[in-house]
Tab-separated table of C-alpha atoms in Angstrom:
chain	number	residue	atom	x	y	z
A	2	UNK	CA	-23.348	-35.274	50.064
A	3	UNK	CA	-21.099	-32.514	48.208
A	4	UNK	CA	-17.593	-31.643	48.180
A	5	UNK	CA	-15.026	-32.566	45.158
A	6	UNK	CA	-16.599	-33.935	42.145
A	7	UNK	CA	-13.144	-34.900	40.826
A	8	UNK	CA	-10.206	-34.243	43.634
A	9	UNK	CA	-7.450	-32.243	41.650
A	10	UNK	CA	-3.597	-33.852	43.006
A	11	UNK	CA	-2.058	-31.373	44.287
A	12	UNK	CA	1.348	-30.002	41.769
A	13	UNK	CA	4.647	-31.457	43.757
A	14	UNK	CA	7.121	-28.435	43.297
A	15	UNK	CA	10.593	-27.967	44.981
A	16	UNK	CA	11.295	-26.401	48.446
A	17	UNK	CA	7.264	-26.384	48.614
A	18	UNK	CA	5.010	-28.410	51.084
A	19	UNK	CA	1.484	-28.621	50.151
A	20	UNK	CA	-0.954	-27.418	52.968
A	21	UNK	CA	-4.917	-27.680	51.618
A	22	UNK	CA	-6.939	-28.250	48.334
A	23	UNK	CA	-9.491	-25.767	48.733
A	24	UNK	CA	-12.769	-25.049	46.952
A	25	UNK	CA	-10.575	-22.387	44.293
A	26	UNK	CA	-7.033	-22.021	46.293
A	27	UNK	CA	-4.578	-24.313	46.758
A	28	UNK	CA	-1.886	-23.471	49.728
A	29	UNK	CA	1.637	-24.833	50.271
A	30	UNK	CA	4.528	-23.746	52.900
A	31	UNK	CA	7.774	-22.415	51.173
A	32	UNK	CA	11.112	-23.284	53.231
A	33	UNK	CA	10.474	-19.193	54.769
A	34	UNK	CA	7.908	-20.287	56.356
A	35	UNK	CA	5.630	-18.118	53.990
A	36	UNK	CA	1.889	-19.286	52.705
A	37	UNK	CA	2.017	-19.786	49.091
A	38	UNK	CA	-1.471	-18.953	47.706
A	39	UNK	CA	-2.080	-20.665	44.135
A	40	UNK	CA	-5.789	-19.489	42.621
A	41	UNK	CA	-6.936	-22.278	40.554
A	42	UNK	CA	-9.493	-22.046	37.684
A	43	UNK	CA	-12.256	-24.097	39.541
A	44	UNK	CA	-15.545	-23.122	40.067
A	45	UNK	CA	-18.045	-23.900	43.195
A	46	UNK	CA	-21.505	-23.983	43.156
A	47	UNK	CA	-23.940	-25.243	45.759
A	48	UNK	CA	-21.206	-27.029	47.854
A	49	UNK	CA	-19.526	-28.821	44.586
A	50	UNK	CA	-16.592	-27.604	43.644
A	51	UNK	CA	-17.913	-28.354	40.021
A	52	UNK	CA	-15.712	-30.877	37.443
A	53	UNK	CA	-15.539	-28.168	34.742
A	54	UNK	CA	-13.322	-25.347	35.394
A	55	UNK	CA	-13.613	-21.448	34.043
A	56	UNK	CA	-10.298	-20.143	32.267
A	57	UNK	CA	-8.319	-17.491	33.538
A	58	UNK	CA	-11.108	-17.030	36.734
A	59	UNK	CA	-7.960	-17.637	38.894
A	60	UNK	CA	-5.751	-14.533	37.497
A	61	UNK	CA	-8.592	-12.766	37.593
A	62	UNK	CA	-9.619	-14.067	41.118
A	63	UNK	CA	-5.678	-12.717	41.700
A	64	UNK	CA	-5.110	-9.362	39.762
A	65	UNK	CA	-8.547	-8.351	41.451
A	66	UNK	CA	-7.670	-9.109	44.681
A	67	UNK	CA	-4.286	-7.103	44.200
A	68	UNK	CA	-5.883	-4.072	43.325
A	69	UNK	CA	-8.255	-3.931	45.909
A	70	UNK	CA	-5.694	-4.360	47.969
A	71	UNK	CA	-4.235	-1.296	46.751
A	72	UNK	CA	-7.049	0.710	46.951
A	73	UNK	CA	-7.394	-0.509	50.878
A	74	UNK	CA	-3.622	-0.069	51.659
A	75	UNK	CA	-4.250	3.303	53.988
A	76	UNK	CA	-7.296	1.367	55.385
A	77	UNK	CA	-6.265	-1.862	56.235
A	78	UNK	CA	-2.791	-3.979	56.130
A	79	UNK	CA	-2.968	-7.538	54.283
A	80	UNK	CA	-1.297	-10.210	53.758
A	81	UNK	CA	0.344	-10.099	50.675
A	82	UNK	CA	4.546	-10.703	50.478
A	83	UNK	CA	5.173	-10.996	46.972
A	84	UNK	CA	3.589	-12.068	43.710
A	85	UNK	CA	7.094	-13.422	41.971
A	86	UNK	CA	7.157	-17.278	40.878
A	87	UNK	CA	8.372	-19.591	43.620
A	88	UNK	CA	11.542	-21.720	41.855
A	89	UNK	CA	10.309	-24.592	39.834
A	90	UNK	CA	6.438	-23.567	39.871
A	91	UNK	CA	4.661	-24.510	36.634
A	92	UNK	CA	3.999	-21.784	34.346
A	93	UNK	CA	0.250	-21.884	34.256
A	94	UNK	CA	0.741	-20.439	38.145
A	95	UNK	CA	1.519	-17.578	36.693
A	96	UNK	CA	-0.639	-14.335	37.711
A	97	UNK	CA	-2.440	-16.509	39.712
A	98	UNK	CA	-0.134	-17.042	42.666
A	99	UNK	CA	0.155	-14.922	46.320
A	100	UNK	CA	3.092	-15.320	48.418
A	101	UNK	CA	1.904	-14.526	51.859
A	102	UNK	CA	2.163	-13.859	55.237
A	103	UNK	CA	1.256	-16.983	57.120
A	104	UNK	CA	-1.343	-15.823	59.996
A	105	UNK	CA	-3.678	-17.111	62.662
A	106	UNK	CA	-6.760	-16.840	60.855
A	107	UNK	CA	-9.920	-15.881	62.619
A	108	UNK	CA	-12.722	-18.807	61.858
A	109	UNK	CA	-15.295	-16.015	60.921
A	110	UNK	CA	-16.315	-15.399	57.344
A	111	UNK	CA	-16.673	-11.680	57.895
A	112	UNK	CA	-20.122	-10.540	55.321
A	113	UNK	CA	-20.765	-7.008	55.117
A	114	UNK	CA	-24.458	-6.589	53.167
A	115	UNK	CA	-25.217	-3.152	51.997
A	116	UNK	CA	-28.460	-4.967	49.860
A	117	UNK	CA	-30.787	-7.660	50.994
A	118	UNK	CA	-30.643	-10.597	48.899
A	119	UNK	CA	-29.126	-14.302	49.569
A	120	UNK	CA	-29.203	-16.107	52.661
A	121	UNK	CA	-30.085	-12.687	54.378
A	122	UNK	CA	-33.534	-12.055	52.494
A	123	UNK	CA	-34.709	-15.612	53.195
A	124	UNK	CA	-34.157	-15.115	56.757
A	125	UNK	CA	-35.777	-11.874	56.531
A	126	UNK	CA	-38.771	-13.065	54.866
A	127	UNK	CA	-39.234	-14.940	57.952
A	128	UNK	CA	-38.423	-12.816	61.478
A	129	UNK	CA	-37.496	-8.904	59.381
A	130	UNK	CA	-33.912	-9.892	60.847
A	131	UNK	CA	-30.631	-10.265	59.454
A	132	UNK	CA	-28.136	-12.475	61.660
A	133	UNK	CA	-30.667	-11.221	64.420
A	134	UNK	CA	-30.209	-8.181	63.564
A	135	UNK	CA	-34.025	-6.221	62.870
A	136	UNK	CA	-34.594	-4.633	59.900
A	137	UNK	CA	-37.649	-2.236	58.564
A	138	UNK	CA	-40.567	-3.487	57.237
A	139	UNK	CA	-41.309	-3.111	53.272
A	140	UNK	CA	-38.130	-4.444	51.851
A	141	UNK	CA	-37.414	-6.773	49.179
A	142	UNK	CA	-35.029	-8.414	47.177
A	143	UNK	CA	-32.087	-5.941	46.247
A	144	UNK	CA	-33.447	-3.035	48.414
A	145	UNK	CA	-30.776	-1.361	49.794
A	146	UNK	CA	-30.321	-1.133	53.502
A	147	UNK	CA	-30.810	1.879	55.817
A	148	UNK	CA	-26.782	1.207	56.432
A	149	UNK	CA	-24.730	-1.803	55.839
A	150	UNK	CA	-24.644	-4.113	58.475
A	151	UNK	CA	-22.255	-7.030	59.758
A	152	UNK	CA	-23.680	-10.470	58.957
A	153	UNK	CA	-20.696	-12.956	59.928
A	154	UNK	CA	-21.010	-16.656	59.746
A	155	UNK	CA	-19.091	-19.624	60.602
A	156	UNK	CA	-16.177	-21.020	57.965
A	157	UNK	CA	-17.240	-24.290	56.369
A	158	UNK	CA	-15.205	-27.105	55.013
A	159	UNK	CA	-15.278	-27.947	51.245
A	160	UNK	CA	-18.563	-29.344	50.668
A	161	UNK	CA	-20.497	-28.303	53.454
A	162	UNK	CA	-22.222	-24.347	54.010
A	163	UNK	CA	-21.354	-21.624	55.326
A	164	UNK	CA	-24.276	-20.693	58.516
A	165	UNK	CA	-24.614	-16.893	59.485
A	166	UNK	CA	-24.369	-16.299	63.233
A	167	UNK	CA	-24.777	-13.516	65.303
A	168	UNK	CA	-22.559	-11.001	66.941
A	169	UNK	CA	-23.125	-12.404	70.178
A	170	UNK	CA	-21.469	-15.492	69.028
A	171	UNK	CA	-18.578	-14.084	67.130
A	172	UNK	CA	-17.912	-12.414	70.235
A	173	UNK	CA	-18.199	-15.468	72.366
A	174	UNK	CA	-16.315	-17.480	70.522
A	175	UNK	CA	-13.115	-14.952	69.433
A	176	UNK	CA	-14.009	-12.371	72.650
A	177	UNK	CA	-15.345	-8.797	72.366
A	178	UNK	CA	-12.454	-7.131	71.356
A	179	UNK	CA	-11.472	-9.190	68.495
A	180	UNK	CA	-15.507	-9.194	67.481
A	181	UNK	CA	-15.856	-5.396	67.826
A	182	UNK	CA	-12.632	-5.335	65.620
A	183	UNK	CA	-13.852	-7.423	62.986
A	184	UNK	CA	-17.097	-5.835	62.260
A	185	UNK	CA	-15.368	-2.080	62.712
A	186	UNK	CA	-12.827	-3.288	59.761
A	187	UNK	CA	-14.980	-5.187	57.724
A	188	UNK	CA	-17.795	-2.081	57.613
A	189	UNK	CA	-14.893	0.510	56.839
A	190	UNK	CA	-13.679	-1.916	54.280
A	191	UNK	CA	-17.162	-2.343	52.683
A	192	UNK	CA	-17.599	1.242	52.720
A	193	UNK	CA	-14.714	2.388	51.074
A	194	UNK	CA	-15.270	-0.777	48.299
A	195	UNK	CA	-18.902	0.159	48.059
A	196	UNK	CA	-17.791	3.591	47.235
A	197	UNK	CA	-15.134	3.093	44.392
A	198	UNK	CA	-17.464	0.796	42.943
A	199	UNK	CA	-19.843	3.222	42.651
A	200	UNK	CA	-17.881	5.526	40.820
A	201	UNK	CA	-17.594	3.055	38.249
A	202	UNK	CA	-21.419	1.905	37.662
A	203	UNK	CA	-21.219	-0.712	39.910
A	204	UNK	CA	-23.490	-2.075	43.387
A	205	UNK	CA	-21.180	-3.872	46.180
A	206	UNK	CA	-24.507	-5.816	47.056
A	207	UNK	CA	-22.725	-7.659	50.044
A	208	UNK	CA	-18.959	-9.272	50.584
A	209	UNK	CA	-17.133	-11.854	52.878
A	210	UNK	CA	-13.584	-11.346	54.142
A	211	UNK	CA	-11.094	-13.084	56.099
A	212	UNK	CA	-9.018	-11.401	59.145
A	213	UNK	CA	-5.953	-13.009	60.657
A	214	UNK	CA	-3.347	-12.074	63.054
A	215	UNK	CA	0.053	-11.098	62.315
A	216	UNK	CA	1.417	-11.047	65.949
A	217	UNK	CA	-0.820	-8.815	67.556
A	218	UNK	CA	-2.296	-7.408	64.438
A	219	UNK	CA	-5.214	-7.900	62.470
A	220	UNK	CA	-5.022	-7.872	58.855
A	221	UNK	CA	-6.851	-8.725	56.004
A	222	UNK	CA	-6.076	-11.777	54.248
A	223	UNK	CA	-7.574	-14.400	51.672
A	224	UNK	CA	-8.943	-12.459	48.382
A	225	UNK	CA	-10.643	-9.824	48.707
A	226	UNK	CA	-13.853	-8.202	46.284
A	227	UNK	CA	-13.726	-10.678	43.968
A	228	UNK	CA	-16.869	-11.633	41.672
A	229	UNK	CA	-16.247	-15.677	44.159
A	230	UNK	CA	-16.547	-13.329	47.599
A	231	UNK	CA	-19.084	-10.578	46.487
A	232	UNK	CA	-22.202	-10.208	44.803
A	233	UNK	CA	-21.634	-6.989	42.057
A	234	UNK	CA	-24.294	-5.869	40.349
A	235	UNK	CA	-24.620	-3.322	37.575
A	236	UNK	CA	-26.067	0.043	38.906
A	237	UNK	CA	-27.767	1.253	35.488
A	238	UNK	CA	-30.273	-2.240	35.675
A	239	UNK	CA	-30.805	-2.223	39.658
A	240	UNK	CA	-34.132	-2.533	40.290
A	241	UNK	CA	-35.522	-3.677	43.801
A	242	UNK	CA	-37.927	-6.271	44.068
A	243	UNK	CA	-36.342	-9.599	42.288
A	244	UNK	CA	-32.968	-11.148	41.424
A	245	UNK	CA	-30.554	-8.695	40.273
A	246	UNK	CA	-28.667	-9.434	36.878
A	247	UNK	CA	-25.239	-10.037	38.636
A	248	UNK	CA	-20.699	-10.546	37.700
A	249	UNK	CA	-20.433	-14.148	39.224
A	250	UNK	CA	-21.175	-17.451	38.559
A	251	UNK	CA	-25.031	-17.055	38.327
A	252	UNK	CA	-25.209	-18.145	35.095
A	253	UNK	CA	-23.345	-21.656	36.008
A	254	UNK	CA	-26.196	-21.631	39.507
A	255	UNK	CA	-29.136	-21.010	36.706
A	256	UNK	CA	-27.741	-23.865	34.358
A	257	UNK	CA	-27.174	-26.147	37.098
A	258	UNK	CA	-31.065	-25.453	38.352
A	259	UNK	CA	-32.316	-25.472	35.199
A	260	UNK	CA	-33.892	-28.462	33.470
A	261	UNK	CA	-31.199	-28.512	30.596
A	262	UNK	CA	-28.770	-30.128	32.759
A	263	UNK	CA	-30.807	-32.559	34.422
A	264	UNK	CA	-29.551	-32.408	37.861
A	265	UNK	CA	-31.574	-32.366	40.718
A	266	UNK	CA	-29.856	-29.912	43.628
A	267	UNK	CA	-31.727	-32.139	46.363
A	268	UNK	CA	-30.250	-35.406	44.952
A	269	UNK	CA	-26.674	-36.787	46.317
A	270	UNK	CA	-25.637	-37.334	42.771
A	271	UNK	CA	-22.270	-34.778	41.920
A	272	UNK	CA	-23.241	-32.233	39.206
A	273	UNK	CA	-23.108	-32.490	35.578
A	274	UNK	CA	-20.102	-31.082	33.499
A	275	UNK	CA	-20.730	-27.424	32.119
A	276	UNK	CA	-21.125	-27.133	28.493
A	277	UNK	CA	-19.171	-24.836	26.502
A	278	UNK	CA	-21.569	-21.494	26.287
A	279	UNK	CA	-21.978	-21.517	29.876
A	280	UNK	CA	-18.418	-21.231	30.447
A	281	UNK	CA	-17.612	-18.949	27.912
A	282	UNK	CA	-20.547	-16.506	29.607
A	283	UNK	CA	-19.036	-17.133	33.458
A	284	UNK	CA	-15.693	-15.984	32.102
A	285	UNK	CA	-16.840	-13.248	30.600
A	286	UNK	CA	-18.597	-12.062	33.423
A	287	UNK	CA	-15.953	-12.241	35.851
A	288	UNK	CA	-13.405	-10.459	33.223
A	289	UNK	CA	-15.988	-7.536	33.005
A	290	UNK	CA	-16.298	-7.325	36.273
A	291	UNK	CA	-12.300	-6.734	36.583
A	292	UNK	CA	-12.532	-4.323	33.629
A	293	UNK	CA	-15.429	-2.483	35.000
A	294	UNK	CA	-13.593	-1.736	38.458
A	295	UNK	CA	-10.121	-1.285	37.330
A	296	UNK	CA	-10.699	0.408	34.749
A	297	UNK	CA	-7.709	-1.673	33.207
A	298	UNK	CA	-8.233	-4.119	30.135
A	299	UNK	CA	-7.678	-7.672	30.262
């Protein structure tokens, strides 16, 4: 059992319909037709979407995602209409709110991994593949890859997990071209992120992105390179060969595991609330992350 801990109601606002209650994102139709795209402050962990939220992770979830789309604009279209108020919204959705275009979304979760670590080194551990995919002998966790590959998996509801597939099943179940589309643009996208990263002292370890169509197009929607969707990692303290100090919520998954908050994972009872100097250290992870790319303070 996982899923909501608490249910949040979703905010009734004027001339908007409300879609979904996702994990972080809640979606509503404006009377354009347009996806509204609202970034809340909650934070997921092991299939909870957990009862304590972080502040400000949603801007930040946001202003990230707008700047990476910038950086991608020449490389990729997206989604994004507008980021002005809609009439009536409360003022806490403020720099945390996407008008969008509304598009068929593909149901892949599009992972590029330049590292091994995650879901991808356990299954390596056991067969040297990756989403069937064989890799060398003699690597460990946070080695980086020969070249980044495309790991895709299937999109899971709230409370349940994400499972990597293969190509072969991408393919079969969106057709080749679409496939062979979705891992050219999601590897081009990785490399051009992994690169500007770089510059600025910091490992793209691995990232997920969504694709939907816009007629006949495919663009790229969702957030993108955010400290939720990607594992960063700071370059000066990489070191191959065990868990890599990371921008994300690992300090909330290392609290939650931990025998201070006396929750056992395995168990179907909801996790515990976070206390305060875990939160303040999430938050200040994810802010640092945003400083450290942009190069912009918060």
């Amino acid at each position: 059992m996982s899923g909501f801990v608490e249910k949040p109601e979703p905010q009734q606002v004027p001339g908007l319909v409300h879609l979904h209650t996702g994990k972080v994102r809640d979606l509503y139709r404006n009377e354009a037709g347009d996806l509204v795209m609202v970034a809340s402050d909650r934070m997921s962990a092991y299939d909870w979407v957990l009862p304590t939220p972080i502040p400000d992770k949603g801007r930040v979830l946001t202003q990230l995602s707008l700047w990476w789309f910038d950086q991608l604009s020449d490389l990729v279209p997206n989604h994004v209409l507008s980021t002005e108020l809609p009439p009536g919204a409360p003022a806490d959705w403020q720099g945390r709110t996407l008008i969008c275009k509304s598009l068929r979304m593909v149901p892949v979760e599009c992972v590029a991994r330049g590292y091994l670590t995650g879901s991808g080194l356990v299954e390596y551990d056991d067969s040297r593949t990756v989403c069937g995919l064989a890799l060398p002998e003699g690597l460990t966790d946070g080695s980086e890859l020969p070249a980044p590959i495309f790991t895709p998996a299937t999109k899971a509801e709230v409370g349940e997990h994400d499972e990597n597939v293969s190509y072969e099943e991408v393919a079969h179940q969106v057709g080749a071209e679409t496939a062979a589309e979705l891992r050219r643009m999601t590897l081009a996208v990785y490399g051009r992120a992994r690169d500007i990263a770089r510059e600025r002292g910091v490992i793209l370890a691995d990232t997920k992105f969504e694709f939907g169509f816009d007629g006949e197009t495919l663009i790229l929607g969702d957030e993108v390179l955010t400290p939720d969707s990607s594992r960063f990692w700071p370059a000066a303290e990489w070191e191959p060969g065990h868990a890599q100090p990371s921008f994300d919520k690992q300090y909330v998954r290392n609290w939650l595991t931990g025998p201070d908050s006396g929750w056992d994972r395995k168990s179907e009872q909801p996790p515990p609330a976070l206390p305060q100097q875990i939160v303040d250290a999430t938050r200040a992870k994810y802010i640092e992350a945003y400083e450290r790319l942009t190069g912009v303070s918060w």
